[in-house]
C-alpha atoms as a PDB file:
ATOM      1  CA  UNK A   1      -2.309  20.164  11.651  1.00  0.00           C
ATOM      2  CA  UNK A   2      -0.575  20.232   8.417  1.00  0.00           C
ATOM      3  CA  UNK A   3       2.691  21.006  10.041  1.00  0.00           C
ATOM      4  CA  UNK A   4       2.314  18.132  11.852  1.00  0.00           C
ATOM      5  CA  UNK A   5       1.026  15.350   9.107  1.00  0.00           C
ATOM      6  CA  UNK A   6       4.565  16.832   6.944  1.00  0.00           C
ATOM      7  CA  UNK A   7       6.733  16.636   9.910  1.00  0.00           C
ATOM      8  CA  UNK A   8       5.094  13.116  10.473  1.00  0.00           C
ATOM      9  CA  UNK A   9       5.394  11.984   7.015  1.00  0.00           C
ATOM     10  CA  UNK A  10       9.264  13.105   7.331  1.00  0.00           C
ATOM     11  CA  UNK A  11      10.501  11.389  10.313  1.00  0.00           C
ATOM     12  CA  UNK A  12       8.624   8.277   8.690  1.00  0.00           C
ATOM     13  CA  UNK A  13      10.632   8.759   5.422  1.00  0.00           C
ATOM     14  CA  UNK A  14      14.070   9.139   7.369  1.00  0.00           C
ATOM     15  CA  UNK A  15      13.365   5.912   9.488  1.00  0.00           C
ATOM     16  CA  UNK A  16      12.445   4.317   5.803  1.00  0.00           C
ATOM     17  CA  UNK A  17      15.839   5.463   3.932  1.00  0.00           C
ATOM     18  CA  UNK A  18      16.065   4.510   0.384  1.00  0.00           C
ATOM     19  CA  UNK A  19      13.975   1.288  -1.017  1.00  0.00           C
ATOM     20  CA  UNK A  20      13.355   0.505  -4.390  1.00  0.00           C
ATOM     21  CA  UNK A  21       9.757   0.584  -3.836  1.00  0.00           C
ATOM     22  CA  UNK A  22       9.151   3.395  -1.532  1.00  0.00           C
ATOM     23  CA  UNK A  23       9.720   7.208  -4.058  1.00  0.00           C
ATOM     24  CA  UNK A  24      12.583   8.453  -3.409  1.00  0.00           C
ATOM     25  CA  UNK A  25      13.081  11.298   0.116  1.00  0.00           C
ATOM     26  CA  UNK A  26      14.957  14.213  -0.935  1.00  0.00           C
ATOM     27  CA  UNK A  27      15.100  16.232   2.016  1.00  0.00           C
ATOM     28  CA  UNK A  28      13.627  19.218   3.887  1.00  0.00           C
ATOM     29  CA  UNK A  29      12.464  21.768   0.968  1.00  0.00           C
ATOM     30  CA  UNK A  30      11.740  24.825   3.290  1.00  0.00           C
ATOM     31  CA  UNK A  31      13.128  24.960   7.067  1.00  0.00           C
ATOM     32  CA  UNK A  32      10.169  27.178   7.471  1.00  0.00           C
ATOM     33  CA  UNK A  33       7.061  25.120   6.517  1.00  0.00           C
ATOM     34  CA  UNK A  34       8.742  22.143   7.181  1.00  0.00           C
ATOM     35  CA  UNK A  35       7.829  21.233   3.803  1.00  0.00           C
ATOM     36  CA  UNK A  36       9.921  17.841   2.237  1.00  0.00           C
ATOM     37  CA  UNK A  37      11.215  17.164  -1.684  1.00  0.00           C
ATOM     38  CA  UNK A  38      10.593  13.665  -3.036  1.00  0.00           C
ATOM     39  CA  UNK A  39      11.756  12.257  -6.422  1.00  0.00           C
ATOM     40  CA  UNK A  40       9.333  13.008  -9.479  1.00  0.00           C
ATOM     41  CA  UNK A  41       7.181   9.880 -10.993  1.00  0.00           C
ATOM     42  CA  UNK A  42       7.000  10.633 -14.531  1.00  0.00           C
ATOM     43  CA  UNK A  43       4.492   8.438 -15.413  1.00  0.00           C
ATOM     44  CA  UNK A  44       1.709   9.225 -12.769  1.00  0.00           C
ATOM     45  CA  UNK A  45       0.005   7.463 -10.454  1.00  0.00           C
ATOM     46  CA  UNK A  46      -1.383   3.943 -10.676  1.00  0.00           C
ATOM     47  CA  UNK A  47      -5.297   4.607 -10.808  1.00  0.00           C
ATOM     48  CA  UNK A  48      -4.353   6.967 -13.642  1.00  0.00           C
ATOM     49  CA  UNK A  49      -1.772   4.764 -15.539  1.00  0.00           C
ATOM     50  CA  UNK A  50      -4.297   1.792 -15.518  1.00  0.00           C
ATOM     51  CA  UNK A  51      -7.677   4.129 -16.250  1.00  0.00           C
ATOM     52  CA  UNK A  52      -5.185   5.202 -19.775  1.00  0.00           C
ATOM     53  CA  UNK A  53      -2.996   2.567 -20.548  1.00  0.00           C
ATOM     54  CA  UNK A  54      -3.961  -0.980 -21.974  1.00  0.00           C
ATOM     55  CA  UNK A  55      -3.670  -4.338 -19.435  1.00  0.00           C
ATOM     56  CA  UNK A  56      -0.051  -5.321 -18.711  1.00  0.00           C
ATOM     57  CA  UNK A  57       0.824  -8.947 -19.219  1.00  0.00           C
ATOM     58  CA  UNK A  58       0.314 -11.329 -16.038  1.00  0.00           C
ATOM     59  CA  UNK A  59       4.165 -11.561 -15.294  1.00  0.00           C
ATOM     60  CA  UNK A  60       4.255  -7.700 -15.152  1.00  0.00           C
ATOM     61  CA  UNK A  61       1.610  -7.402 -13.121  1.00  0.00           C
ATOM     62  CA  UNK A  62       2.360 -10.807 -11.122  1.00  0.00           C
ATOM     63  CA  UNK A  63       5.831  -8.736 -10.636  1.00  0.00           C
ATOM     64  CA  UNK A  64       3.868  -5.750  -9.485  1.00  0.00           C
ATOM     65  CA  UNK A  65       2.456  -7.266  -7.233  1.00  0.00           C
ATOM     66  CA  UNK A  66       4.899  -9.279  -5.372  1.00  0.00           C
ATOM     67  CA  UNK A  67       6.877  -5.775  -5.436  1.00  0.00           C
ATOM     68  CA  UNK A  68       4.227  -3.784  -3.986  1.00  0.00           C
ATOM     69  CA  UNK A  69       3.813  -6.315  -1.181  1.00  0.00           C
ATOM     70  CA  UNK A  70       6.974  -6.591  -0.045  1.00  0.00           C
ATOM     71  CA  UNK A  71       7.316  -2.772   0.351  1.00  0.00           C
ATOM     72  CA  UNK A  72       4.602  -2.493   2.438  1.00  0.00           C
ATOM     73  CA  UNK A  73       5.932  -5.532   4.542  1.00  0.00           C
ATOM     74  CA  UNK A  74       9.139  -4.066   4.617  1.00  0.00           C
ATOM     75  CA  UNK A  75       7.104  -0.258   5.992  1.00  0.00           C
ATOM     76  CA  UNK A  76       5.832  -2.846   8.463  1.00  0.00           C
ATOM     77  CA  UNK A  77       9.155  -4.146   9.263  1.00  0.00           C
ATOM     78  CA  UNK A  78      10.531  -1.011   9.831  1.00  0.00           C
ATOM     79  CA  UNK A  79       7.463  -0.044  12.546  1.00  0.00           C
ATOM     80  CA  UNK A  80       5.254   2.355  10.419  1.00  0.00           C
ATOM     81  CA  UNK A  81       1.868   1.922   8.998  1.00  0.00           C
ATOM     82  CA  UNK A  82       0.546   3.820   6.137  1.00  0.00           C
ATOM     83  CA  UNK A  83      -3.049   4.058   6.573  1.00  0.00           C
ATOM     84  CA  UNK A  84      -3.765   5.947   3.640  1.00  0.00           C
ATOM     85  CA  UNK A  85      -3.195   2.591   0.803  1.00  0.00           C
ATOM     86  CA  UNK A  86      -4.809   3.763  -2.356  1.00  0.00           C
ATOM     87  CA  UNK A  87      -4.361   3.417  -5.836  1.00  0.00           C
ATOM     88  CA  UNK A  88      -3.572   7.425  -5.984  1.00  0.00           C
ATOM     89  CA  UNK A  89      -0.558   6.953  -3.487  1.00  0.00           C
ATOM     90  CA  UNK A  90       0.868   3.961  -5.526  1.00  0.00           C
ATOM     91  CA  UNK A  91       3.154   6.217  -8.899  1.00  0.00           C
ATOM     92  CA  UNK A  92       4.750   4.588 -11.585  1.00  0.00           C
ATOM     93  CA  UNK A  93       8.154   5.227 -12.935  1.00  0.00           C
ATOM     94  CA  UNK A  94      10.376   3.196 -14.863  1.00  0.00           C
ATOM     95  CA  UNK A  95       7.785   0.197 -15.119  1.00  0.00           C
ATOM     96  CA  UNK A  96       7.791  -0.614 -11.049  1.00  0.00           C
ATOM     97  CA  UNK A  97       5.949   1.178  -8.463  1.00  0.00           C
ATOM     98  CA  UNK A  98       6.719   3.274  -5.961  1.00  0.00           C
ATOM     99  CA  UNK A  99       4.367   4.071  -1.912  1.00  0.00           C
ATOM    100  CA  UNK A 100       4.289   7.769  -1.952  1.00  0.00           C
ATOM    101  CA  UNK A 101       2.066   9.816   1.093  1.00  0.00           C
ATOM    102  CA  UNK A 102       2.755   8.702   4.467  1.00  0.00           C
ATOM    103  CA  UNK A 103       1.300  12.290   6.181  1.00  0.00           C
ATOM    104  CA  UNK A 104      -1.829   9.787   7.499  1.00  0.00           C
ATOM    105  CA  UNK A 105       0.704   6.958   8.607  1.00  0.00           C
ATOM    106  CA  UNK A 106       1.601   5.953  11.633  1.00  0.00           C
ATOM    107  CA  UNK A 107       4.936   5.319  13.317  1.00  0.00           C
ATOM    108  CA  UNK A 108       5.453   2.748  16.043  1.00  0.00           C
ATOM    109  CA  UNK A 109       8.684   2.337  18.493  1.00  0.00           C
ATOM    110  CA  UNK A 110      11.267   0.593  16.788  1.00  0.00           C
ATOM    111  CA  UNK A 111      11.023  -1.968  19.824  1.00  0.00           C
ATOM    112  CA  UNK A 112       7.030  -2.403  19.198  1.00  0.00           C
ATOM    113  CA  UNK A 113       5.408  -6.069  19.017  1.00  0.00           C
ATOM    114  CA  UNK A 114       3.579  -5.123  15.679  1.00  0.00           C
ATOM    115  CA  UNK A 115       1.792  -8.234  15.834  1.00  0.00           C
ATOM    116  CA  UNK A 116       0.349  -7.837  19.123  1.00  0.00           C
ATOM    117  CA  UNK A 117      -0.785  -4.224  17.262  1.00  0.00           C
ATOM    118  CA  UNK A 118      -2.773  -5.630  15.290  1.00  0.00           C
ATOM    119  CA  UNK A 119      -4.366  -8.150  16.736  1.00  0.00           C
ATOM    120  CA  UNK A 120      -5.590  -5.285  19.421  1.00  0.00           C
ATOM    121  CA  UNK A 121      -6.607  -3.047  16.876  1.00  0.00           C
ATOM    122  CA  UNK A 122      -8.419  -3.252  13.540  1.00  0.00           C
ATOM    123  CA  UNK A 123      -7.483  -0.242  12.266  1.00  0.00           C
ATOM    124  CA  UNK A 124      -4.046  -1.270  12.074  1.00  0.00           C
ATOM    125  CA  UNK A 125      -5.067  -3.649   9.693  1.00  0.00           C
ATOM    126  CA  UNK A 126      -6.483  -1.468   7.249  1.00  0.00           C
ATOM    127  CA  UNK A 127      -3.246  -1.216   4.533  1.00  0.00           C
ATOM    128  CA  UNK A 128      -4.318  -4.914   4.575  1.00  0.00           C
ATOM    129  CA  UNK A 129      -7.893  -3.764   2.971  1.00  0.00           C
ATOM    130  CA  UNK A 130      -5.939  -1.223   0.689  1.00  0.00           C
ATOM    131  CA  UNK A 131      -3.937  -3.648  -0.606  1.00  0.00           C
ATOM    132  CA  UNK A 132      -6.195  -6.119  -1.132  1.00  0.00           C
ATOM    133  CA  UNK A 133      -7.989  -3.243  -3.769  1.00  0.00           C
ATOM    134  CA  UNK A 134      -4.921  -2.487  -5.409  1.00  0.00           C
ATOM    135  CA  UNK A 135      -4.239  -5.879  -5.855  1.00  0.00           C
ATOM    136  CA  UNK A 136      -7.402  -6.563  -7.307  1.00  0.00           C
ATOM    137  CA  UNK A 137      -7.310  -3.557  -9.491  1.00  0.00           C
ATOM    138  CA  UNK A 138      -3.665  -4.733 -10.622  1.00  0.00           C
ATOM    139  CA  UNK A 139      -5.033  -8.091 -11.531  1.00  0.00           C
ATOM    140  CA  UNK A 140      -8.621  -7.689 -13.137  1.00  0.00           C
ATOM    141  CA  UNK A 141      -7.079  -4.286 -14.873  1.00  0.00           C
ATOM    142  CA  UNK A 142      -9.936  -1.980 -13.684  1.00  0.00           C
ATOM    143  CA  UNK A 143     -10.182   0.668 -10.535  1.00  0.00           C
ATOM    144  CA  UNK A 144     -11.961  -0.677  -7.397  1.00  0.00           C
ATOM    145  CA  UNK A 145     -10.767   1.194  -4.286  1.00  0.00           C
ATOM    146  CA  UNK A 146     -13.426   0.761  -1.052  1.00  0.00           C
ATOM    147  CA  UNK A 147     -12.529   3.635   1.992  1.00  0.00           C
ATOM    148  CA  UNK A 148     -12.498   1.904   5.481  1.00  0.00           C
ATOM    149  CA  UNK A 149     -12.752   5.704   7.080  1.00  0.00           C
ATOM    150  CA  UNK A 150     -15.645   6.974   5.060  1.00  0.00           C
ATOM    151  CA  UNK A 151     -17.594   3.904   5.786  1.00  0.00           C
ATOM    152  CA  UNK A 152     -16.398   3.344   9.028  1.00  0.00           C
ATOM    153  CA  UNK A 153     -16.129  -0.492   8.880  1.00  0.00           C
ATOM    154  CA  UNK A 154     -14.607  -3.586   6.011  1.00  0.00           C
ATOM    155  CA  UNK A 155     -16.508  -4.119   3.217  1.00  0.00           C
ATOM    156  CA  UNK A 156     -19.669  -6.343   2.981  1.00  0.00           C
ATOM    157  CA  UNK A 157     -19.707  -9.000   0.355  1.00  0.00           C
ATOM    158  CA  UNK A 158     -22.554  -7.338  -1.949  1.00  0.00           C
ATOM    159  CA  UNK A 159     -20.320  -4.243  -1.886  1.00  0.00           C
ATOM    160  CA  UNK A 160     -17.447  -5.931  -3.895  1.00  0.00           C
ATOM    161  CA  UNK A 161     -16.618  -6.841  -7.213  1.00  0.00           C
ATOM    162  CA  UNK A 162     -16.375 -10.500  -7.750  1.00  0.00           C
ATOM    163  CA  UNK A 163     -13.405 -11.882  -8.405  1.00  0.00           C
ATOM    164  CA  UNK A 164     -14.072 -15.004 -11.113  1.00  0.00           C
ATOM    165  CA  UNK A 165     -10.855 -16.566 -11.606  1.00  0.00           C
ATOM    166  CA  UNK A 166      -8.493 -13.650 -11.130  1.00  0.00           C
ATOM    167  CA  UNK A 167      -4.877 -13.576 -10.736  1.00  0.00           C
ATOM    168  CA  UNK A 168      -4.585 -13.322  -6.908  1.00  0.00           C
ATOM    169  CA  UNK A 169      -8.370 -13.940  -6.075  1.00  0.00           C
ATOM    170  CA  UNK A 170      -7.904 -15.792  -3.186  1.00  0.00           C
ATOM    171  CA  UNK A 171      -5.332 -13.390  -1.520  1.00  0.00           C
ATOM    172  CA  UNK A 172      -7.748 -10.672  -2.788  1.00  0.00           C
ATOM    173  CA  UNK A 173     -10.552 -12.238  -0.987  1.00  0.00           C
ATOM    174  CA  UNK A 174      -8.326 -13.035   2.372  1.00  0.00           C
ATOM    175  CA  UNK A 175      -7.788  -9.292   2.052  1.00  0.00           C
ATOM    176  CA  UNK A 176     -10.986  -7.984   1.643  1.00  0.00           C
ATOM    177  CA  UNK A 177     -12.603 -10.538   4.319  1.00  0.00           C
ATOM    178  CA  UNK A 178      -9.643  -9.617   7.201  1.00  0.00           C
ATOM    179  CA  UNK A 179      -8.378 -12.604   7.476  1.00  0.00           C
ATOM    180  CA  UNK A 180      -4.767 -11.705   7.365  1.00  0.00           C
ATOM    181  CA  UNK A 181      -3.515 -10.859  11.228  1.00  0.00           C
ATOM    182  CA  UNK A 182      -0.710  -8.449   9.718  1.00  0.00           C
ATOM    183  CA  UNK A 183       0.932  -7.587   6.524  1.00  0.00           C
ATOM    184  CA  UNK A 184       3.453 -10.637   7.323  1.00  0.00           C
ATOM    185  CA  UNK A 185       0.865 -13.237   6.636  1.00  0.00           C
ATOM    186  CA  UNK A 186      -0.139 -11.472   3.372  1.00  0.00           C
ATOM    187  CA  UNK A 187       3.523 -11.383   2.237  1.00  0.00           C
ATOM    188  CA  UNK A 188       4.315 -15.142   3.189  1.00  0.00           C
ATOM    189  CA  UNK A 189       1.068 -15.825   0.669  1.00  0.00           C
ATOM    190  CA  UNK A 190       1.930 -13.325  -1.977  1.00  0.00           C
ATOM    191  CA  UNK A 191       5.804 -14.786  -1.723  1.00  0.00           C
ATOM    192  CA  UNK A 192       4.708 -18.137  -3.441  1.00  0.00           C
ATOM    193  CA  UNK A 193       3.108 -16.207  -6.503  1.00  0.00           C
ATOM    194  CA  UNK A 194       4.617 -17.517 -10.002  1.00  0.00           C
ATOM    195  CA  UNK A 195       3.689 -16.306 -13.367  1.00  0.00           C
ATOM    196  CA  UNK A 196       1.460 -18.939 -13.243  1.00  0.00           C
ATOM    197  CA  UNK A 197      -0.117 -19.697 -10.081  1.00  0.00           C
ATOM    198  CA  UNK A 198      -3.571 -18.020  -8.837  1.00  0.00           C
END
């Protein structure tokens, strides 16, 4: 099974090729275990980085963001779902971040109506959950992560955090509520973020 989930995870990264938001592929490591290199994040992942470092400013993490949402739209583009969207699988390096672990994602034919995906199927719509928690955590500065496959359905309103007059809230909210059809609608909305629009 964990043959499988690497070789998965590979084909996924060759399909992806380079993008400035995805960690850098650096090939097969061992022919034998099937076992892939990707580029080091020196700075750790983002539920770490936030849990030690003090809040970024709101253009930073406005930038953030916007960044991380059009790398997951462009994953979607490109046929693949993650399914695995967690603050742990988001690194930092250089200031930006970086999707690392696709071993749980899934890859679609290139020719594949994505949008008739997932409207048949909820589960394709859970990076949309995922990134509606690392959005919030982004914006209010502070870890909230809720796990589709442990609970086995989306979140009820008593089990979130509230989101006052955060940066994002309403996108956060659209998230959390699964009200966006794909990860194209969530893009379009995140696309008209400006330092200072919420």
């Amino acid at each position: 099974m964990f043959r499988d989930m690497i070789i998965n995870e590979r084909l996924i990264y060759e399909r992806l090729g380079y993008h400035k938001g995805i960690i850098p592929y650096l090939g097969v490591h061992d022919q034998s275990t099937g076992a892939i290199r990707l580029a080091d994040a020196k700075q750790g992942d983002l539920e770490r980085y936030i849990q030690s470092h003090d809040e970024t400013s709101e253009a930073i993490r406005v930038t953030w963001i916007q960044s991380l949402v059009e790398t997951f739209w462009y994953i979607y583009s490109r046929k693949n779902l993650h399914q695995d969207v967690k603050p742990i699988n988001i690194l930092v390096e250089n200031g930006g971040l970086k999707v690392v672990d696709f071993a749980n994602a899934a890859m679609h034919d290139l020719d594949a109506d994505m949008e008739e995906i997932c409207a048949k199927d909820p589960l394709s719509r859970v990076d949309i959950l995922g990134l509606g928690c690392i959005i919030y955590s982004i914006a209010a500065w502070r870890i909230f992560y809720y796990d589709f496959f442990e609970h086995d359905r989306w979140p009820e309103p008593g089990g979130l955090p509230a989101t006052g007059d955060l940066l994002c809230k309403d996108i956060i909210n659209k998230c959390w509520r699964d009200s966006y059809g794909t990860i194209k609608s969530l893009f379009e909305d995140v696309n008209v973020l400006s330092g200072t629009e919420r």
